[in-house]
Structure formats: structure tokens, C-alpha cells
Short mmCIF file of N, CA and C in Angstrom, two decimals:
data_model
loop_
_atom_site.label_atom_id
_atom_site.label_comp_id
_atom_site.label_asym_id
_atom_site.label_seq_id
_atom_site.Cartn_x
_atom_site.Cartn_y
_atom_site.Cartn_z
N UNK A 1 -13.72 7.56 0.85
CA UNK A 1 -12.87 6.88 -0.12
C UNK A 1 -11.55 6.50 0.55
N UNK A 2 -11.05 5.35 0.19
CA UNK A 2 -9.80 4.83 0.73
C UNK A 2 -8.62 5.63 0.18
N UNK A 3 -7.60 5.82 0.98
CA UNK A 3 -6.42 6.51 0.48
C UNK A 3 -5.18 5.89 1.10
N UNK A 4 -4.09 6.06 0.46
CA UNK A 4 -2.79 5.60 0.95
C UNK A 4 -1.76 6.60 0.45
N UNK A 5 -0.63 6.61 1.10
CA UNK A 5 0.45 7.48 0.65
C UNK A 5 0.87 7.07 -0.75
N UNK A 6 1.45 7.98 -1.47
CA UNK A 6 1.98 7.64 -2.79
C UNK A 6 3.03 6.55 -2.62
N UNK A 7 2.94 5.55 -3.46
CA UNK A 7 3.87 4.42 -3.40
C UNK A 7 4.51 4.18 -4.75
N UNK A 8 5.79 3.91 -4.75
CA UNK A 8 6.45 3.53 -6.00
C UNK A 8 6.14 2.08 -6.30
N UNK A 9 5.73 1.82 -7.53
CA UNK A 9 5.58 0.46 -8.02
C UNK A 9 6.89 0.00 -8.65
N UNK A 10 7.60 0.92 -9.24
CA UNK A 10 8.90 0.62 -9.85
C UNK A 10 9.81 1.82 -9.65
N UNK A 11 11.08 1.55 -9.43
CA UNK A 11 12.07 2.61 -9.30
C UNK A 11 13.39 2.09 -9.84
N UNK A 12 13.72 2.53 -11.03
CA UNK A 12 14.99 2.18 -11.67
C UNK A 12 15.87 3.42 -11.60
N UNK A 13 17.05 3.30 -11.01
CA UNK A 13 17.93 4.46 -10.93
C UNK A 13 19.38 3.98 -10.86
N UNK A 14 20.28 4.88 -11.23
CA UNK A 14 21.70 4.55 -11.17
C UNK A 14 22.48 5.73 -10.62
N UNK A 15 23.79 5.54 -10.49
CA UNK A 15 24.66 6.58 -9.93
C UNK A 15 24.94 7.72 -10.90
N UNK A 16 24.49 7.59 -12.14
CA UNK A 16 24.72 8.63 -13.15
C UNK A 16 23.59 9.66 -13.18
N UNK A 17 22.60 9.52 -12.30
CA UNK A 17 21.50 10.47 -12.27
C UNK A 17 20.33 10.12 -13.16
N UNK A 18 20.30 8.89 -13.66
CA UNK A 18 19.20 8.43 -14.51
C UNK A 18 18.17 7.71 -13.64
N UNK A 19 16.90 8.02 -13.87
CA UNK A 19 15.87 7.28 -13.15
C UNK A 19 14.59 7.21 -13.97
N UNK A 20 13.90 6.10 -13.77
CA UNK A 20 12.55 5.91 -14.30
C UNK A 20 11.76 5.31 -13.14
N UNK A 21 10.65 5.95 -12.81
CA UNK A 21 9.84 5.40 -11.72
C UNK A 21 8.38 5.41 -12.11
N UNK A 22 7.67 4.46 -11.52
CA UNK A 22 6.22 4.40 -11.65
C UNK A 22 5.66 4.57 -10.24
N UNK A 23 4.89 5.61 -10.04
CA UNK A 23 4.36 5.93 -8.72
C UNK A 23 2.84 5.86 -8.74
N UNK A 24 2.27 5.13 -7.80
CA UNK A 24 0.82 5.10 -7.60
C UNK A 24 0.46 6.35 -6.82
N UNK A 25 -0.48 7.13 -7.37
CA UNK A 25 -0.86 8.41 -6.78
C UNK A 25 -2.10 8.32 -5.90
N UNK A 26 -2.96 7.34 -6.18
CA UNK A 26 -4.21 7.20 -5.43
C UNK A 26 -5.27 6.54 -6.26
N UNK A 27 -6.49 6.61 -5.78
CA UNK A 27 -7.63 6.00 -6.48
C UNK A 27 -7.88 6.74 -7.80
N UNK A 28 -8.19 5.97 -8.83
CA UNK A 28 -8.53 6.54 -10.13
C UNK A 28 -9.96 7.04 -10.07
N UNK A 29 -10.17 8.31 -10.35
CA UNK A 29 -11.50 8.91 -10.21
C UNK A 29 -12.46 8.44 -11.29
N UNK A 30 -11.98 8.15 -12.48
CA UNK A 30 -12.86 7.85 -13.60
C UNK A 30 -13.23 6.37 -13.73
N UNK A 31 -12.54 5.49 -13.02
CA UNK A 31 -12.79 4.06 -13.15
C UNK A 31 -12.82 3.43 -11.76
N UNK A 32 -13.94 2.85 -11.39
CA UNK A 32 -14.04 2.20 -10.08
C UNK A 32 -13.05 1.05 -10.01
N UNK A 33 -12.36 0.94 -8.90
CA UNK A 33 -11.42 -0.15 -8.70
C UNK A 33 -10.08 0.04 -9.37
N UNK A 34 -9.81 1.23 -9.89
CA UNK A 34 -8.55 1.49 -10.56
C UNK A 34 -7.68 2.44 -9.75
N UNK A 35 -6.43 2.55 -10.15
CA UNK A 35 -5.47 3.43 -9.49
C UNK A 35 -4.89 4.41 -10.49
N UNK A 36 -4.72 5.64 -10.06
CA UNK A 36 -4.01 6.64 -10.85
C UNK A 36 -2.53 6.52 -10.54
N UNK A 37 -1.73 6.57 -11.58
CA UNK A 37 -0.28 6.47 -11.42
C UNK A 37 0.38 7.35 -12.46
N UNK A 38 1.70 7.47 -12.35
CA UNK A 38 2.46 8.20 -13.36
C UNK A 38 3.80 7.54 -13.55
N UNK A 39 4.30 7.66 -14.77
CA UNK A 39 5.65 7.24 -15.10
C UNK A 39 6.47 8.52 -15.17
N UNK A 40 7.57 8.56 -14.43
CA UNK A 40 8.42 9.75 -14.40
C UNK A 40 9.82 9.35 -14.87
N UNK A 41 10.30 10.02 -15.90
CA UNK A 41 11.66 9.83 -16.41
C UNK A 41 12.45 11.05 -16.02
N UNK A 42 13.63 10.83 -15.42
CA UNK A 42 14.48 11.95 -15.02
C UNK A 42 15.93 11.56 -15.28
N UNK A 43 16.54 12.24 -16.23
CA UNK A 43 17.95 12.02 -16.56
C UNK A 43 18.62 13.38 -16.67
N UNK A 44 19.96 13.42 -16.72
CA UNK A 44 20.61 14.71 -16.92
C UNK A 44 20.24 15.37 -18.25
N UNK A 45 19.72 14.57 -19.20
CA UNK A 45 19.43 15.10 -20.53
C UNK A 45 17.94 15.35 -20.77
N UNK A 46 17.09 14.47 -20.27
CA UNK A 46 15.65 14.56 -20.55
C UNK A 46 14.86 14.24 -19.29
N UNK A 47 13.72 14.92 -19.15
CA UNK A 47 12.82 14.65 -18.03
C UNK A 47 11.39 14.77 -18.53
N UNK A 48 10.52 13.97 -17.97
CA UNK A 48 9.12 14.04 -18.35
C UNK A 48 8.29 13.07 -17.54
N UNK A 49 6.98 13.18 -17.71
CA UNK A 49 6.07 12.31 -17.00
C UNK A 49 4.85 12.06 -17.87
N UNK A 50 4.23 10.92 -17.62
CA UNK A 50 3.02 10.56 -18.35
C UNK A 50 2.10 9.82 -17.38
N UNK A 51 0.81 10.09 -17.49
CA UNK A 51 -0.16 9.43 -16.63
C UNK A 51 -0.35 7.98 -17.04
N UNK A 52 -0.70 7.16 -16.04
CA UNK A 52 -0.90 5.74 -16.25
C UNK A 52 -2.04 5.30 -15.35
N UNK A 53 -2.94 4.48 -15.88
CA UNK A 53 -4.02 3.89 -15.08
C UNK A 53 -3.66 2.45 -14.79
N UNK A 54 -3.90 2.04 -13.55
CA UNK A 54 -3.59 0.68 -13.13
C UNK A 54 -4.83 0.03 -12.54
N UNK A 55 -4.94 -1.26 -12.73
CA UNK A 55 -5.94 -2.06 -12.03
C UNK A 55 -5.31 -3.41 -11.77
N UNK A 56 -6.03 -4.29 -11.12
CA UNK A 56 -5.45 -5.55 -10.65
C UNK A 56 -4.76 -6.33 -11.78
N UNK A 57 -5.37 -6.42 -12.95
CA UNK A 57 -4.76 -7.20 -14.03
C UNK A 57 -3.41 -6.63 -14.46
N UNK A 58 -3.27 -5.33 -14.45
CA UNK A 58 -1.98 -4.72 -14.82
C UNK A 58 -0.93 -4.98 -13.74
N UNK A 59 -1.34 -4.97 -12.48
CA UNK A 59 -0.40 -5.28 -11.40
C UNK A 59 0.01 -6.75 -11.45
N UNK A 60 -0.93 -7.62 -11.78
CA UNK A 60 -0.62 -9.05 -11.94
C UNK A 60 0.37 -9.24 -13.09
N UNK A 61 0.14 -8.54 -14.19
CA UNK A 61 1.05 -8.68 -15.33
C UNK A 61 2.44 -8.11 -15.01
N UNK A 62 2.52 -7.11 -14.12
CA UNK A 62 3.82 -6.59 -13.69
C UNK A 62 4.57 -7.67 -12.91
N UNK A 63 3.87 -8.37 -12.04
CA UNK A 63 4.49 -9.49 -11.31
C UNK A 63 5.00 -10.56 -12.26
N UNK A 64 4.22 -10.86 -13.30
CA UNK A 64 4.65 -11.84 -14.30
C UNK A 64 5.86 -11.34 -15.09
N UNK A 65 5.90 -10.04 -15.35
CA UNK A 65 7.05 -9.45 -16.05
C UNK A 65 8.31 -9.58 -15.19
N UNK A 66 8.17 -9.40 -13.88
CA UNK A 66 9.32 -9.57 -12.99
C UNK A 66 9.82 -11.02 -13.01
N UNK A 67 8.89 -11.98 -13.11
CA UNK A 67 9.28 -13.39 -13.23
C UNK A 67 10.11 -13.61 -14.50
N UNK A 68 9.68 -13.02 -15.61
CA UNK A 68 10.41 -13.18 -16.88
C UNK A 68 11.78 -12.50 -16.81
N UNK A 69 11.85 -11.34 -16.18
CA UNK A 69 13.14 -10.66 -16.02
C UNK A 69 14.09 -11.52 -15.20
N UNK A 70 13.57 -12.11 -14.14
CA UNK A 70 14.40 -12.96 -13.28
C UNK A 70 14.90 -14.18 -14.04
N UNK A 71 14.12 -14.63 -15.03
CA UNK A 71 14.52 -15.76 -15.88
C UNK A 71 15.48 -15.33 -16.99
N UNK A 72 15.83 -14.03 -17.02
CA UNK A 72 16.79 -13.54 -18.01
C UNK A 72 16.17 -13.07 -19.31
N UNK A 73 14.85 -12.86 -19.33
CA UNK A 73 14.16 -12.42 -20.54
C UNK A 73 13.88 -10.92 -20.49
N UNK A 74 13.94 -10.28 -21.64
CA UNK A 74 13.49 -8.89 -21.76
C UNK A 74 11.97 -8.88 -21.64
N UNK A 75 11.42 -7.73 -21.25
CA UNK A 75 9.96 -7.66 -21.13
C UNK A 75 9.40 -6.43 -21.83
N UNK A 76 8.14 -6.56 -22.20
CA UNK A 76 7.33 -5.45 -22.70
C UNK A 76 6.08 -5.44 -21.84
N UNK A 77 5.91 -4.40 -21.04
CA UNK A 77 4.76 -4.33 -20.14
C UNK A 77 3.77 -3.30 -20.66
N UNK A 78 2.55 -3.68 -20.83
CA UNK A 78 1.43 -2.85 -21.27
C UNK A 78 1.53 -2.46 -22.75
N UNK A 79 2.33 -3.16 -23.52
CA UNK A 79 2.55 -2.75 -24.91
C UNK A 79 1.36 -2.99 -25.83
N UNK A 80 0.41 -3.80 -25.47
CA UNK A 80 -0.75 -4.02 -26.34
C UNK A 80 -2.00 -3.36 -25.79
N UNK A 81 -1.84 -2.53 -24.79
CA UNK A 81 -2.99 -1.86 -24.18
C UNK A 81 -2.91 -0.37 -24.44
N UNK A 82 -4.02 0.29 -24.18
CA UNK A 82 -4.09 1.73 -24.37
C UNK A 82 -3.25 2.44 -23.31
N UNK A 83 -2.44 3.36 -23.70
CA UNK A 83 -1.61 4.11 -22.77
C UNK A 83 -0.14 3.82 -22.99
N UNK A 84 0.70 4.33 -22.09
CA UNK A 84 2.14 4.15 -22.25
C UNK A 84 2.57 2.70 -22.03
N UNK A 85 3.73 2.37 -22.57
CA UNK A 85 4.32 1.04 -22.44
C UNK A 85 5.70 1.15 -21.82
N UNK A 86 6.10 0.09 -21.13
CA UNK A 86 7.44 0.00 -20.54
C UNK A 86 8.11 -1.23 -21.12
N UNK A 87 9.32 -1.06 -21.62
CA UNK A 87 10.14 -2.17 -22.09
C UNK A 87 11.40 -2.19 -21.24
N UNK A 88 11.81 -3.35 -20.82
CA UNK A 88 13.08 -3.48 -20.10
C UNK A 88 13.92 -4.48 -20.87
N UNK A 89 15.07 -4.00 -21.33
CA UNK A 89 16.03 -4.82 -22.06
C UNK A 89 17.21 -5.05 -21.13
N UNK A 90 17.48 -6.30 -20.82
CA UNK A 90 18.57 -6.61 -19.90
C UNK A 90 19.94 -6.30 -20.49
N UNK A 91 20.04 -6.36 -21.81
CA UNK A 91 21.26 -5.96 -22.50
C UNK A 91 20.84 -5.10 -23.68
N UNK A 92 20.81 -3.80 -23.46
CA UNK A 92 20.29 -2.87 -24.44
C UNK A 92 21.29 -2.51 -25.52
N UNK A 93 21.01 -1.42 -26.21
CA UNK A 93 21.84 -0.97 -27.32
C UNK A 93 23.28 -0.68 -26.92
N UNK A 94 23.51 -0.35 -25.67
CA UNK A 94 24.86 -0.03 -25.19
C UNK A 94 25.41 -1.14 -24.30
N UNK A 95 24.89 -2.35 -24.49
CA UNK A 95 25.31 -3.54 -23.72
C UNK A 95 25.13 -3.37 -22.22
N UNK A 96 24.17 -2.56 -21.83
CA UNK A 96 23.81 -2.44 -20.43
C UNK A 96 22.28 -2.47 -20.36
N UNK A 97 21.73 -2.75 -19.18
CA UNK A 97 20.27 -2.73 -19.08
C UNK A 97 19.72 -1.36 -19.47
N UNK A 98 18.51 -1.37 -20.02
CA UNK A 98 17.86 -0.11 -20.34
C UNK A 98 16.36 -0.23 -20.13
N UNK A 99 15.78 0.88 -19.74
CA UNK A 99 14.34 0.99 -19.58
C UNK A 99 13.87 1.92 -20.70
N UNK A 100 12.86 1.45 -21.43
CA UNK A 100 12.32 2.23 -22.54
C UNK A 100 10.86 2.55 -22.23
N UNK A 101 10.53 3.82 -22.27
CA UNK A 101 9.15 4.27 -22.07
C UNK A 101 8.63 4.76 -23.41
N UNK A 102 7.50 4.21 -23.83
CA UNK A 102 6.90 4.58 -25.10
C UNK A 102 5.50 5.13 -24.82
N UNK A 103 5.26 6.35 -25.27
CA UNK A 103 3.95 6.98 -25.12
C UNK A 103 3.42 7.33 -26.50
N UNK A 104 2.90 6.33 -27.19
CA UNK A 104 2.38 6.55 -28.54
C UNK A 104 1.05 7.30 -28.54
N UNK A 105 0.30 7.22 -27.47
CA UNK A 105 -1.06 7.76 -27.45
C UNK A 105 -1.11 9.27 -27.26
N UNK A 106 -0.36 9.80 -26.29
CA UNK A 106 -0.48 11.21 -25.96
C UNK A 106 0.65 12.04 -26.57
N UNK A 107 1.88 11.79 -26.16
CA UNK A 107 3.00 12.63 -26.61
C UNK A 107 3.69 12.11 -27.86
N UNK A 108 3.47 10.84 -28.18
CA UNK A 108 4.13 10.18 -29.32
C UNK A 108 5.65 10.22 -29.17
N UNK A 109 6.14 10.05 -27.94
CA UNK A 109 7.56 10.10 -27.63
C UNK A 109 8.01 8.76 -27.08
N UNK A 110 9.24 8.39 -27.44
CA UNK A 110 9.91 7.22 -26.87
C UNK A 110 11.19 7.69 -26.20
N UNK A 111 11.41 7.23 -24.96
CA UNK A 111 12.62 7.59 -24.23
C UNK A 111 13.32 6.29 -23.83
N UNK A 112 14.58 6.19 -24.18
CA UNK A 112 15.41 5.02 -23.86
C UNK A 112 16.44 5.46 -22.82
N UNK A 113 16.41 4.79 -21.64
CA UNK A 113 17.30 5.19 -20.55
C UNK A 113 18.19 4.01 -20.17
N UNK A 114 19.45 4.01 -20.64
CA UNK A 114 20.37 2.95 -20.20
C UNK A 114 20.79 3.22 -18.76
N UNK A 115 20.95 2.15 -17.99
CA UNK A 115 21.37 2.35 -16.61
C UNK A 115 22.00 1.09 -16.05
N UNK A 116 22.81 1.31 -15.05
CA UNK A 116 23.47 0.22 -14.33
C UNK A 116 22.59 -0.12 -13.13
N UNK A 117 21.84 -1.22 -13.22
CA UNK A 117 20.92 -1.59 -12.14
C UNK A 117 21.67 -2.32 -11.03
N UNK A 118 21.36 -2.02 -9.78
CA UNK A 118 22.07 -2.64 -8.65
C UNK A 118 21.68 -4.11 -8.48
N UNK A 119 22.53 -4.85 -7.82
CA UNK A 119 22.21 -6.24 -7.49
C UNK A 119 20.93 -6.24 -6.66
N UNK A 120 20.10 -7.23 -6.87
CA UNK A 120 18.88 -7.36 -6.09
C UNK A 120 17.73 -6.48 -6.55
N UNK A 121 17.84 -5.87 -7.71
CA UNK A 121 16.80 -4.94 -8.15
C UNK A 121 15.47 -5.63 -8.41
N UNK A 122 15.47 -6.88 -8.83
CA UNK A 122 14.20 -7.57 -9.07
C UNK A 122 13.51 -7.84 -7.73
N UNK A 123 14.26 -8.29 -6.72
CA UNK A 123 13.67 -8.51 -5.39
C UNK A 123 13.11 -7.21 -4.83
N UNK A 124 13.80 -6.11 -5.05
CA UNK A 124 13.30 -4.81 -4.61
C UNK A 124 11.96 -4.50 -5.26
N UNK A 125 11.85 -4.79 -6.56
CA UNK A 125 10.60 -4.51 -7.27
C UNK A 125 9.47 -5.43 -6.83
N UNK A 126 9.80 -6.65 -6.44
CA UNK A 126 8.76 -7.53 -5.89
C UNK A 126 8.23 -6.95 -4.57
N UNK A 127 9.11 -6.39 -3.75
CA UNK A 127 8.68 -5.77 -2.50
C UNK A 127 7.81 -4.53 -2.77
N UNK A 128 8.19 -3.74 -3.77
CA UNK A 128 7.39 -2.57 -4.13
C UNK A 128 5.99 -2.98 -4.58
N UNK A 129 5.92 -4.01 -5.42
CA UNK A 129 4.62 -4.52 -5.88
C UNK A 129 3.80 -5.01 -4.68
N UNK A 130 4.43 -5.75 -3.78
CA UNK A 130 3.73 -6.22 -2.59
C UNK A 130 3.19 -5.09 -1.74
N UNK A 131 3.95 -4.00 -1.61
CA UNK A 131 3.50 -2.85 -0.83
C UNK A 131 2.30 -2.18 -1.47
N UNK A 132 2.29 -2.07 -2.81
CA UNK A 132 1.15 -1.48 -3.50
C UNK A 132 -0.08 -2.36 -3.32
N UNK A 133 0.08 -3.67 -3.49
CA UNK A 133 -1.06 -4.58 -3.32
C UNK A 133 -1.57 -4.57 -1.88
N UNK A 134 -0.67 -4.47 -0.93
CA UNK A 134 -1.08 -4.42 0.48
C UNK A 134 -1.87 -3.14 0.78
N UNK A 135 -1.41 -2.03 0.24
CA UNK A 135 -2.06 -0.75 0.51
C UNK A 135 -3.36 -0.58 -0.26
N UNK A 136 -3.43 -1.10 -1.47
CA UNK A 136 -4.56 -0.83 -2.36
C UNK A 136 -5.38 -2.05 -2.74
N UNK A 137 -5.02 -3.23 -2.25
CA UNK A 137 -5.69 -4.47 -2.65
C UNK A 137 -7.19 -4.45 -2.45
N UNK A 138 -7.67 -3.86 -1.35
CA UNK A 138 -9.11 -3.80 -1.10
C UNK A 138 -9.83 -2.85 -2.03
N UNK A 139 -9.13 -1.90 -2.58
CA UNK A 139 -9.73 -0.92 -3.50
C UNK A 139 -9.84 -1.49 -4.92
N UNK A 140 -8.91 -2.34 -5.30
CA UNK A 140 -8.84 -2.85 -6.68
C UNK A 140 -10.00 -3.78 -7.00
N UNK A 141 -10.53 -3.65 -8.20
CA UNK A 141 -11.56 -4.57 -8.67
C UNK A 141 -10.98 -5.97 -8.75
N UNK A 142 -11.76 -7.01 -8.45
CA UNK A 142 -11.23 -8.37 -8.40
C UNK A 142 -11.15 -9.06 -9.77
N UNK A 143 -10.63 -8.44 -10.79
CA UNK A 143 -10.57 -9.09 -12.11
C UNK A 143 -9.41 -10.00 -12.25
#
């Protein structure tokens, strides 16, 4: 079986100790052509993690979400599919960007993390997506 080091697909963090990351852990054992991943929230107030399954269509939709963010639009990623959802609001409740993780299926918890994102964060996320596709592209089902 093919393997690669754990790779971040997304990493949102600020100088206040807030972070939300999505890390690809390896091949998904239960679904051919899929990847096991996790969403990890770590702030001075709350911390947690939730499992996430990825396949080519979800990675493609992440790239499309980055396009919408670059165009100045808020995004909802995976919100109509089974499992956790990620929302990114460029101007959230506190007039700063925020990442919202919603896990209605397992924990029934929503976590809203406001943060000051650095310049160039979208380009950084495009590079992270490219690294995941480069490492795992041959493993992913061609959907």
C-alpha cells in the first residue's frame, strides 16, 4: 500500500495561539481511493479533533473554495455531505476572519475560531493542496 508522510491540507493559525488544521493521515482503510484525515482545533480555550474522509472530489471542491475566498466570498466546505463541515467567514462576528468547524454527525458541536490570517494565506493553502495531490494523487479514485 502507498504511504506518504502526514501532510496538512489546511493550516489556519495566528499569534494568539488559535489554530485550525486539516491533516491528511494516510490511506482510508474502509474506502478504496480515499484518504483518512482529521480536523484539529487548538485554542487557549478549546481543543478537539474530528475525523474526516477525503477523496478526489472533496479535494477539488477545496480548490474551488480557495478560488471563492480569493474572490472575497465566504465559503462553506463539505456542508451538504456526511461528516464535519468547514466554514470560512472573511469578516466574522468580531469583524475579523473566522474558521467555523461544525460536527453535527458525531459530537454535535460547533466551534467558531476568530483569527488574524497572515498575508498570502490563500497562496499557502494552494501550495498545501498541491502537495497533498502530488503525494496522494495516484492513490485517489479518479472521480
